[in-house]
Amino acid sequence: MEIIGIGAGDPGHVTVAAVAALNRADVIFLLDKADAARELSDLRQAILDAHVPAGGHRLVRAQDPERVRTEAGYGEAVSDWRARRADVCADMLAEHLGPGETGAFLVWGDPALYDSIISVVDDIRARGAGFEVTVHPGISSVSALAARCGTTLNQVGGAVQVTTGRRLARGWPTDVDDLVVMLDSREAFAGFADDPDVHIHWGAYVGTADEVIISGPLAEVADEIRETRARARAAKGWIMDTYLLRRKPGSV
Amino acid sequence: MEIIGIGAGDPGHVTVAAVAALNRADVIFLLDKADAARELSDLRQAILDAHVPAGGHRLVRAQDPERVRTEAGYGEAVSDWRARRADVCADMLAEHLGPGETGAFLVWGDPALYDSIISVVDDIRARGAGFEVTVHPGISSVSALAARCGTTLNQVGGAVQVTTGRRLARGWPTDVDDLVVMLDSREAFAGFADDPDVHIHWGAYVGTADEVIISGPLAEVADEIRETRARARAAKGWIMDTYLLRRKPGSV
């Protein structure tokens, strides 16, 4: 089984090894969110068309079961969700992957960051499935955003924390001046818009034709980002965005 | 000017866009550390040979000035070092890049993580150089290590902090259970070898023929990592390693 990171949207960000793996696959499996937009499927298809022009593989989709999002019983909710995802994927493999065939799961960005496929496949193997797994790293939206903004993620000798909007909403983490924020539906950056020492690089749909980048002192661009984000989300029905918050070292 | 991330050593980890950029370049610039090993140059040459079989570009090397590593006057030391690096690179460009030619800087891993080229090029542009810059993201050693170990960097909904050995030696950072440690010549992981809740994924020369991976509970594998590291470093004269430390959430 191959787990293939395909980058954040730019077909050029797929690695040479990932291209080779895509071309070896007999069956390509996709685990989509329930609310996955049609446009995202089209974008993924364009990436496949660019790199596997001969086709020849079969595409099999399943829907990622939704996680029950309650604070109470969080541990049980996650463990139940993991089991349901493993069920869905094990069924998909059993039904569609023939003997001797090579299967591949496609993953947006890098499978190592905020993606569930690696743990899903671990769970299936823990149930006794006898296949080997190879993971192909991909360019994450974080890496694509930094490149697009021509910036580094860390300051000289400093640390950078990759975190979620949910966590950032609780406060700026201790001991770190550079933050990469993913999965932020609550616009947690707005909570720091009064701090004159915070700079933001924000990007949506990075690497695609609809890319929007806004960079500047957070105090000056926070409103513009919120408006742009709301407009884009309303127009397309979905948004995929990431941002880097940078604070001058020693400013707190 | 193109800044091209070429991955951490595996020629397959170069992206399709980076391959195209390598093939467009008339002059490829390399900024090497003073103690850069011959083997690293050979590895980089193998990556170029794999992806630019026709050759045709000129290779120009310069030596990255060393940073004076004192705690006192740290700010001035960094600012002086930046100016000297910009001098070296501006001279290299002026001397070797002809009118209308395309230049490219090669960077190990991802230019966004613990690399100086982006800021060097910013400094040269701040002096009035009139070129545009495109950055091509690359697969970092972090991403390569996670893929090789078949692990994610974050736990479900958790944060991950990318940091240095120097910072880790001061203590485990607050509010984060997953750490990626780079540039650790002091083996700072050893300071946590008594904690039964810490797991490590350690990798050296990841993606190359000499790759070594050691994963396990830190208390059980810390000595093996130190011995393996010392042996490899002595045998080759250099080491390039990265590791992920993972603590059970809520264990402190």
Coordinates of C-alpha atoms in Angstrom, one line a residue:
Chain A
M1 CA 0.0 0.0 0.0
E2 CA 1.3 3.4 -0.9
I3 CA 0.3 6.6 0.8
I4 CA 1.0 9.5 -1.6
G5 CA 1.2 13.2 -0.6
I6 CA 0.2 15.2 -3.7
G7 CA 0.9 18.7 -2.4
A8 CA -1.5 21.5 -1.7
G9 CA -2.9 22.1 -5.2
D10 CA -0.1 23.1 -7.5
P11 CA 0.5 20.1 -9.9
G12 CA 4.2 21.1 -10.0
H13 CA 4.5 20.5 -6.3
V14 CA 4.1 16.7 -6.7
T15 CA 7.5 14.9 -6.2
V16 CA 9.1 12.7 -8.8
A17 CA 8.8 9.7 -6.5
A18 CA 5.0 10.4 -6.1
V19 CA 4.6 10.6 -9.8
A20 CA 6.3 7.2 -10.2
A21 CA 4.1 5.8 -7.4
L22 CA 0.9 7.2 -9.0
N23 CA 1.9 5.5 -12.3
R24 CA 2.5 2.1 -10.5
A25 CA -0.9 2.1 -8.8
D26 CA -3.6 -0.2 -10.0
V27 CA -6.2 1.2 -7.7
I28 CA -6.2 4.8 -6.3
F29 CA -8.2 5.2 -3.1
L30 CA -9.6 8.5 -1.9
L31 CA -11.0 9.2 1.5
D32 CA -13.0 12.4 1.3
K33 CA -14.6 14.6 3.9
A34 CA -18.4 14.5 3.9
D35 CA -18.5 18.2 2.8
A36 CA -15.7 17.9 0.3
A37 CA -16.3 20.3 -2.6
R38 CA -16.7 19.1 -6.1
E39 CA -14.0 21.6 -7.1
L40 CA -11.5 19.8 -4.9
S41 CA -12.2 16.6 -6.7
D42 CA -11.7 18.3 -10.0
L43 CA -8.4 19.8 -8.8
R44 CA -7.2 16.4 -7.7
Q45 CA -8.3 14.9 -11.1
A46 CA -6.3 17.6 -12.8
I47 CA -3.2 16.6 -10.8
L48 CA -3.7 12.9 -11.8
D49 CA -4.3 13.9 -15.5
A50 CA -1.0 15.9 -15.4
H51 CA 1.1 13.1 -14.0
V52 CA -0.6 9.9 -15.1
P53 CA -1.6 10.8 -18.6
A54 CA -2.0 7.1 -19.6
G55 CA -4.6 6.5 -16.8
G56 CA -5.2 2.8 -16.5
H57 CA -5.9 2.9 -12.7
R58 CA -9.3 2.5 -11.1
L59 CA -10.4 5.3 -8.7
V60 CA -12.3 4.3 -5.6
R61 CA -13.8 6.9 -3.2
A62 CA -15.2 6.5 0.3
Q63 CA -16.5 9.1 2.7
D64 CA -14.5 9.7 5.8
P65 CA -16.9 9.2 8.8
E66 CA -17.5 12.4 10.7
R67 CA -16.0 12.8 14.1
V68 CA -18.5 13.7 16.8
R69 CA -17.2 17.1 18.0
T70 CA -18.0 17.3 21.7
E71 CA -15.6 18.2 24.5
A72 CA -17.1 15.6 26.8
G73 CA -15.9 12.1 26.1
Y74 CA -13.3 13.4 23.6
G75 CA -11.2 10.3 24.0
E76 CA -14.0 7.9 23.3
A77 CA -15.2 10.0 20.4
V78 CA -11.8 9.8 18.8
S79 CA -11.4 6.1 19.4
D80 CA -14.9 5.3 18.0
W81 CA -14.1 7.6 14.9
R82 CA -10.8 5.8 14.3
A83 CA -12.6 2.4 14.4
R84 CA -15.3 3.6 11.9
R85 CA -12.7 5.0 9.5
A86 CA -10.7 1.7 9.7
D87 CA -14.0 -0.2 8.9
V88 CA -14.8 2.0 5.9
C89 CA -11.2 1.7 4.5
A90 CA -10.9 -2.0 5.2
D91 CA -14.1 -2.7 3.3
M92 CA -12.9 -0.5 0.4
L93 CA -9.7 -2.4 0.2
A94 CA -11.4 -5.8 0.5
E95 CA -13.9 -5.0 -2.2
H96 CA -11.7 -3.2 -4.7
L97 CA -8.0 -4.4 -4.5
G98 CA -7.4 -7.6 -6.3
P99 CA -4.7 -10.1 -5.5
G100 CA -1.3 -8.9 -6.5
E101 CA -2.6 -5.4 -7.2
T102 CA -1.0 -2.2 -5.9
G103 CA -3.2 0.3 -4.1
A104 CA -2.5 3.9 -3.3
F105 CA -4.2 6.4 -1.0
L106 CA -3.9 10.0 -2.2
V107 CA -3.5 12.7 0.4
W108 CA -3.6 16.5 0.0
G109 CA -0.4 18.2 1.2
D110 CA 1.9 16.1 3.3
P111 CA 0.5 12.9 4.9
A112 CA 2.4 13.8 8.1
L113 CA 0.4 17.0 8.9
Y114 CA -3.2 16.9 10.1
D115 CA -4.2 14.0 7.9
S116 CA -5.8 10.8 9.1
I117 CA -4.7 8.2 6.4
I118 CA -1.5 7.1 8.2
S119 CA -3.4 6.2 11.3
V120 CA -6.3 4.6 9.4
V121 CA -3.8 2.3 7.6
D122 CA -2.1 1.6 10.9
D123 CA -5.4 0.6 12.4
I124 CA -6.2 -1.7 9.4
R125 CA -2.8 -3.4 9.8
A126 CA -3.3 -3.8 13.5
R127 CA -6.3 -5.9 12.7
G128 CA -4.0 -8.3 10.9
A129 CA -3.9 -7.0 7.3
G130 CA -0.6 -8.3 5.8
F131 CA 0.5 -5.5 3.5
E132 CA 3.6 -3.3 3.6
V133 CA 3.1 0.5 3.6
T134 CA 5.3 3.1 1.9
V135 CA 4.6 6.8 2.6
H136 CA 5.6 9.4 0.0
P137 CA 6.0 12.9 1.6
G138 CA 4.4 15.8 -0.1
I139 CA 4.6 19.6 -0.1
S140 CA 2.3 20.8 2.7
S141 CA 0.2 24.0 2.4
V142 CA 2.5 25.4 5.0
S143 CA 5.5 24.9 2.8
A144 CA 3.7 26.2 -0.2
L145 CA 2.6 29.3 1.6
A146 CA 6.1 30.1 2.9
A147 CA 7.5 29.7 -0.6
R148 CA 4.8 31.8 -2.2
C149 CA 5.4 34.6 0.4
G150 CA 9.2 34.2 0.0
T151 CA 9.6 33.8 3.8
T152 CA 11.1 31.3 6.1
L153 CA 9.0 29.7 8.8
N154 CA 11.5 30.2 11.6
Q155 CA 13.5 33.3 12.6
V156 CA 17.3 32.8 13.1
G157 CA 17.8 30.1 15.7
G158 CA 14.1 30.3 16.6
A159 CA 11.3 27.7 16.9
V160 CA 8.1 27.4 14.9
Q161 CA 4.9 25.8 16.2
V162 CA 2.4 24.3 13.8
T163 CA -1.0 24.4 15.5
T164 CA -4.8 24.6 15.0
G165 CA -7.2 27.5 15.2
R166 CA -8.9 25.7 18.1
R167 CA -5.7 25.8 20.1
L168 CA -4.7 29.3 19.1
A169 CA -8.1 30.6 20.3
R170 CA -7.0 29.6 23.9
G171 CA -4.0 32.0 23.6
W172 CA -0.5 32.4 22.0
P173 CA 1.6 29.4 23.1
T174 CA 4.5 30.0 25.4
D175 CA 8.1 30.1 24.3
V176 CA 7.6 30.5 20.5
D177 CA 7.4 33.6 18.3
D178 CA 6.4 31.9 15.0
L179 CA 3.2 30.1 14.5
V180 CA 1.7 28.2 11.6
V181 CA -2.0 27.8 11.9
M182 CA -4.1 25.2 10.1
L183 CA -7.7 24.2 10.3
D184 CA -8.8 27.5 11.6
S185 CA -12.5 28.0 10.9
R186 CA -12.9 30.5 13.7
E187 CA -10.4 33.1 12.5
A188 CA -8.4 32.9 15.7
F189 CA -5.8 35.4 14.4
A190 CA -8.3 38.1 15.0
G191 CA -7.7 37.7 18.7
F192 CA -4.2 39.2 18.2
A193 CA -5.1 42.1 16.0
D194 CA -4.4 44.6 18.7
D195 CA -0.7 43.5 19.1
P196 CA 1.4 45.9 17.0
D197 CA 4.3 43.4 17.0
V198 CA 2.5 40.6 15.1
H199 CA 2.9 40.1 11.3
I200 CA 0.8 37.7 9.3
H201 CA 1.2 35.8 6.0
W202 CA -2.2 34.4 5.1
G203 CA -3.0 32.3 2.0
A204 CA -6.1 30.6 0.7
Y205 CA -6.2 28.0 -2.2
V206 CA -2.4 28.3 -2.3
G207 CA -0.9 26.9 -5.5
T208 CA -4.2 26.9 -7.4
A209 CA -5.7 29.4 -9.9
D210 CA -7.8 30.9 -7.1
E211 CA -4.8 31.6 -4.8
V212 CA -5.2 34.7 -2.6
I213 CA -2.3 35.9 -0.4
I214 CA -2.4 38.7 2.1
S215 CA 0.7 39.7 4.1
G216 CA 1.3 42.6 6.5
P217 CA 1.2 43.8 10.0
L218 CA -1.8 41.9 11.5
A219 CA -3.3 45.1 13.0
E220 CA -3.5 46.6 9.5
V221 CA -4.7 43.5 7.5
A222 CA -6.8 41.5 9.9
D223 CA -10.1 43.0 8.7
E224 CA -9.1 42.6 5.0
I225 CA -8.3 38.9 5.6
R226 CA -11.7 38.4 7.4
E227 CA -13.6 40.1 4.6
T228 CA -11.6 38.3 1.8
R229 CA -12.1 35.0 3.6
A230 CA -15.8 35.4 4.0
R231 CA -16.3 36.5 0.4
A232 CA -14.2 33.6 -1.0
R233 CA -15.9 31.1 1.1
A234 CA -19.4 32.3 0.2
A235 CA -18.5 32.4 -3.5
K236 CA -17.0 28.9 -3.7
G237 CA -18.8 27.2 -0.8
W238 CA -15.5 26.1 0.8
I239 CA -12.1 27.4 1.7
M240 CA -8.7 25.9 2.3
D241 CA -6.4 28.5 4.1
T242 CA -3.3 28.5 6.3
Y243 CA -1.4 31.3 7.9
L244 CA 1.9 32.2 9.5
L245 CA 1.9 34.6 12.5
R246 CA 5.3 36.1 13.4
R247 CA 6.1 38.1 16.5
K248 CA 9.3 40.0 17.0
P249 CA 11.4 38.0 19.4
G250 CA 11.4 39.4 22.9
S251 CA 8.3 41.5 22.3
V252 CA 6.5 39.9 25.2
Chain B
M1 CA 16.3 34.4 -9.4
E2 CA 15.0 31.0 -8.4
I3 CA 15.5 29.4 -4.9
I4 CA 15.0 25.7 -5.3
G5 CA 14.4 23.2 -2.5
I6 CA 15.9 19.9 -3.6
G7 CA 14.8 17.7 -0.7
A8 CA 16.8 16.0 2.0
G9 CA 18.8 13.6 -0.1
D10 CA 16.5 11.3 -2.0
P11 CA 16.5 12.3 -5.7
G12 CA 12.8 11.2 -5.8
H13 CA 11.8 13.8 -3.4
V14 CA 12.5 16.7 -5.8
T15 CA 9.3 18.2 -7.1
V16 CA 8.3 18.4 -10.7
A17 CA 8.4 22.2 -10.5
A18 CA 11.9 22.1 -9.1
V19 CA 13.0 19.8 -11.9
A20 CA 11.7 22.3 -14.5
A21 CA 13.4 25.2 -12.7
L22 CA 16.7 23.3 -12.6
N23 CA 16.4 22.7 -16.3
R24 CA 15.7 26.4 -17.0
A25 CA 18.7 27.7 -15.0
D26 CA 21.8 29.0 -16.8
V27 CA 23.8 29.3 -13.6
I28 CA 23.3 27.3 -10.4
F29 CA 24.6 28.9 -7.2
L30 CA 25.6 26.9 -4.1
L31 CA 26.2 28.5 -0.8
D32 CA 28.1 25.8 1.3
K33 CA 29.0 25.7 4.9
A34 CA 32.7 26.0 5.6
D35 CA 32.8 22.4 6.9
A36 CA 30.6 21.0 4.1
A37 CA 31.6 17.4 3.4
R38 CA 32.7 16.3 -0.1
E39 CA 30.1 13.6 0.1
L40 CA 27.3 16.2 0.4
S41 CA 28.5 17.8 -2.8
D42 CA 28.6 14.4 -4.5
L43 CA 25.0 13.7 -3.3
R44 CA 23.9 17.1 -4.7
Q45 CA 25.6 16.4 -8.0
A46 CA 23.8 13.0 -8.2
I47 CA 20.5 14.8 -7.8
L48 CA 21.4 17.3 -10.5
D49 CA 22.6 14.4 -12.8
A50 CA 19.3 12.6 -12.2
H51 CA 17.1 15.5 -13.1
V52 CA 19.2 17.6 -15.5
P53 CA 20.8 14.9 -17.6
A54 CA 21.6 17.3 -20.4
G55 CA 23.6 19.6 -18.1
G56 CA 24.3 22.9 -19.8
H57 CA 24.3 25.0 -16.7
R58 CA 27.3 26.5 -14.9
L59 CA 27.9 25.6 -11.3
V60 CA 29.2 28.4 -9.0
R61 CA 30.1 27.8 -5.4
A62 CA 30.7 30.2 -2.5
Q63 CA 31.4 29.6 1.1
D64 CA 28.8 30.7 3.6
P65 CA 30.6 33.0 6.1
E66 CA 30.6 31.6 9.6
R67 CA 28.5 33.1 12.3
V68 CA 30.4 34.1 15.4
R69 CA 28.7 32.0 18.1
T70 CA 28.7 34.0 21.3
E71 CA 25.8 34.8 23.5
A72 CA 27.1 38.3 24.2
G73 CA 26.3 40.7 21.3
Y74 CA 24.1 38.1 19.6
G75 CA 22.1 40.6 17.7
E76 CA 25.1 42.4 16.3
A77 CA 26.8 39.0 15.4
V78 CA 23.7 38.0 13.4
S79 CA 23.4 41.3 11.7
D80 CA 27.1 41.4 10.8
W81 CA 26.9 37.8 9.5
R82 CA 23.9 38.6 7.4
A83 CA 25.8 41.5 5.8
R84 CA 28.8 39.3 5.1
R85 CA 26.6 36.6 3.5
A86 CA 24.9 39.2 1.3
D87 CA 28.4 40.6 0.3
V88 CA 29.5 37.1 -0.7
C89 CA 26.4 36.3 -2.7
A90 CA 26.1 39.7 -4.4
D91 CA 29.7 39.3 -5.6
M92 CA 28.9 35.8 -6.9
L93 CA 25.9 37.1 -8.8
A94 CA 27.7 40.1 -10.2
E95 CA 30.6 38.0 -11.4
H96 CA 28.8 35.0 -12.8
L97 CA 25.3 35.8 -13.9
G98 CA 25.2 37.3 -17.4
P99 CA 22.6 39.7 -18.7
G100 CA 19.3 37.9 -19.4
E101 CA 20.5 34.7 -17.7
T102 CA 18.5 32.8 -15.2
G103 CA 20.2 32.0 -11.8
A104 CA 19.1 29.5 -9.2
F105 CA 20.2 28.8 -5.7
L106 CA 20.0 25.2 -4.6
V107 CA 18.9 24.5 -1.0
W108 CA 18.8 21.2 0.9
G109 CA 15.4 20.3 2.2
D110 CA 12.9 23.1 2.2
P111 CA 14.1 26.7 1.9
A112 CA 11.6 27.7 4.6
L113 CA 13.2 25.7 7.4
Y114 CA 16.5 26.6 9.0
D115 CA 18.1 27.8 5.8
S116 CA 19.6 31.2 5.1
I117 CA 19.2 31.7 1.4
I118 CA 15.8 33.5 1.5
S119 CA 17.1 36.1 3.9
V120 CA 20.4 36.4 1.9
V121 CA 18.5 37.1 -1.3
D122 CA 16.2 39.6 0.6
D123 CA 19.3 41.4 1.8
I124 CA 20.7 41.7 -1.7
R125 CA 17.4 43.0 -3.0
A126 CA 17.2 45.5 -0.2
R127 CA 20.5 46.9 -1.6
G128 CA 18.7 47.7 -4.8
A129 CA 19.2 44.5 -6.9
G130 CA 16.3 44.5 -9.4
F131 CA 15.5 40.8 -9.8
E132 CA 12.3 38.9 -9.0
V133 CA 12.5 35.9 -6.8
T134 CA 10.6 32.6 -7.1
V135 CA 10.9 30.1 -4.2
H136 CA 10.2 26.4 -5.0
P137 CA 9.3 24.5 -1.8
G138 CA 11.1 21.2 -1.1
I139 CA 10.6 18.1 1.0
S140 CA 12.3 18.9 4.3
S141 CA 14.3 16.2 6.3
V142 CA 11.4 16.5 8.8
S143 CA 8.8 15.4 6.2
A144 CA 11.2 12.7 4.9
L145 CA 11.7 11.3 8.4
A146 CA 8.0 11.2 9.2
A147 CA 7.3 9.4 5.9
R148 CA 10.1 7.0 6.4
C149 CA 8.8 6.2 9.9
G150 CA 5.2 6.0 8.7
T151 CA 4.1 8.5 11.3
T152 CA 2.4 11.8 11.5
L153 CA 4.1 14.8 13.1
N154 CA 1.0 15.8 15.2
Q155 CA -1.3 13.8 17.3
V156 CA -5.0 14.2 16.7
G157 CA -5.9 17.9 17.1
G158 CA -2.4 18.6 18.7
A159 CA 0.4 21.0 17.9
V160 CA 3.9 20.2 16.8
Q161 CA 6.9 22.5 17.5
V162 CA 9.9 22.5 15.2
T163 CA 12.9 23.6 17.3
T164 CA 16.7 23.3 17.7
G165 CA 18.9 21.3 19.9
R166 CA 20.1 24.5 21.6
R167 CA 16.6 25.4 22.6
L168 CA 15.6 21.9 23.7
A169 CA 18.6 21.8 26.0
R170 CA 16.8 24.5 28.0
G171 CA 13.8 22.3 28.6
W172 CA 10.7 20.8 27.0
P173 CA 8.7 23.7 25.6
T174 CA 5.3 24.4 27.3
D175 CA 2.0 23.5 25.7
V176 CA 3.2 21.0 23.1
D177 CA 3.6 17.2 23.1
D178 CA 5.3 16.7 19.8
L179 CA 8.7 18.2 18.9
V180 CA 10.7 18.0 15.8
V181 CA 14.4 18.8 16.6
M182 CA 16.9 20.0 14.0
L183 CA 20.5 21.2 14.2
D184 CA 21.1 19.2 17.4
S185 CA 24.8 18.7 17.8
R186 CA 24.5 18.4 21.6
E187 CA 22.1 15.4 21.7
A188 CA 19.6 17.3 23.7
F189 CA 17.2 14.3 23.6
A190 CA 19.3 12.6 26.2
G191 CA 18.0 15.0 28.8
F192 CA 14.6 13.3 28.6
A193 CA 15.8 9.7 28.6
D194 CA 14.4 9.2 32.1
D195 CA 10.8 10.1 31.1
P196 CA 8.9 6.8 30.4
D197 CA 6.3 8.6 28.4
V198 CA 8.5 9.9 25.6
H199 CA 8.9 8.2 22.3
I200 CA 11.5 9.0 19.6
H201 CA 11.8 8.6 15.9
W202 CA 15.4 9.4 15.0
G203 CA 16.9 9.4 11.5
A204 CA 20.3 10.3 10.0
Y205 CA 21.1 10.7 6.3
V206 CA 17.4 10.2 5.6
G207 CA 16.6 9.4 2.0
T208 CA 20.2 8.5 1.1
A209 CA 22.0 5.1 0.8
D210 CA 23.4 5.6 4.3
E211 CA 20.1 6.2 6.0
V212 CA 19.8 5.0 9.6
I213 CA 16.4 5.1 11.5
I214 CA 15.9 4.2 15.2
S215 CA 12.4 4.4 16.7
G216 CA 11.2 3.4 20.1
P217 CA 10.6 4.5 23.7
L218 CA 13.4 7.1 24.3
A219 CA 14.4 5.4 27.6
E220 CA 15.2 2.2 25.7
V221 CA 16.9 3.6 22.6
A222 CA 18.6 6.8 23.7
D223 CA 22.0 5.0 24.3
E224 CA 21.7 3.2 21.0
I225 CA 21.1 6.5 19.2
R226 CA 24.1 8.2 20.9
E227 CA 26.4 5.3 20.0
T228 CA 25.1 5.0 16.4
R229 CA 25.4 8.8 16.0
A230 CA 28.9 8.9 17.3
R231 CA 30.0 5.9 15.1
A232 CA 28.4 7.3 11.9
R233 CA 29.8 10.8 12.5
A234 CA 33.3 9.4 13.1
A235 CA 33.2 7.2 10.1
K236 CA 31.9 9.8 7.6
G237 CA 33.2 13.0 9.3
W238 CA 29.8 14.6 9.2
I239 CA 26.2 13.8 10.2
M240 CA 22.8 15.2 9.1
D241 CA 20.1 14.0 11.5
T242 CA 16.7 15.0 12.7
Y243 CA 14.3 13.6 15.2
L244 CA 10.7 13.6 16.5
L245 CA 10.0 13.4 20.2
R246 CA 6.5 12.5 21.1
R247 CA 5.0 12.6 24.6
K248 CA 1.6 11.1 25.6
P249 CA -0.8 14.0 25.8
G250 CA -1.6 14.9 29.4
S251 CA 1.5 13.1 30.8
V252 CA 2.8 16.2 32.5

